[in-house]
Amino acid sequence: MTEVQKTIEFVRLQRRHARDWRHWQRRLAAFGFAIAETKAGPMIARLPKGKVVCALPGDLLA
């Protein structure tokens, strides 16, 4: 499993544990991640510099 795949799985796990979108954002931030809005769409980014890791899978946007 690549680092990108591990990151996506981690983000999915945090989404399952979160009550709502805002809680999910806060959980991700606690672990050093964020959802960055870019011209190409939402991306998973590393904090604090906001370096984009990969695109946010569409199933997590709902």
C-alpha positions in Angstrom: 0.0 0.0 0.0 1.4 3.4 -1.0 1.5 6.5 1.2 -1.3 8.0 -0.9 -3.5 4.9 -0.4 -2.7 4.9 3.4 -3.6 8.6 3.6 -6.9 8.1 1.8 -7.8 5.1 4.1 -6.9 7.3 7.1 -9.1 10.1 5.9 -12.0 7.6 5.2 -11.6 6.2 8.7 -11.8 9.7 10.2 -14.9 10.5 8.2 -16.6 7.4 9.6 -15.8 8.6 13.1 -16.9 12.2 12.6 -20.4 13.5 13.4 -20.5 16.0 10.6 -18.3 17.9 8.1 -16.9 20.3 10.6 -16.0 17.6 13.1 -14.3 15.7 10.3 -12.2 18.8 9.5 -11.2 19.2 13.1 -10.2 15.5 13.4 -8.1 15.7 10.3 -6.4 18.9 11.6 -5.5 17.2 14.8 -3.6 14.6 12.8 -1.9 17.2 10.5 -4.3 17.0 7.5 -6.8 19.3 5.8 -9.1 19.4 2.9 -7.8 22.2 0.6 -10.1 23.7 -2.0 -8.1 24.1 -5.3 -9.0 24.9 -8.9 -8.8 21.1 -9.6 -11.3 20.5 -6.8 -10.9 19.4 -3.1 -7.6 17.9 -2.2 -6.1 16.2 0.9 -3.3 18.4 2.1 -0.6 18.2 4.9 -0.5 20.9 7.5 0.9 23.4 8.3 2.2 24.3 4.8 -0.8 22.9 2.9 1.2 20.6 0.7 -1.3 18.7 -1.5 -1.1 14.9 -1.0 -3.8 13.8 -3.4 -7.3 14.4 -4.7 -10.2 13.8 -2.2 -12.1 10.8 -3.5 -15.6 11.7 -4.7 -17.4 9.3 -2.3 -16.1 11.4 0.7 -17.8 14.6 -0.7 -21.3 13.5 0.0 
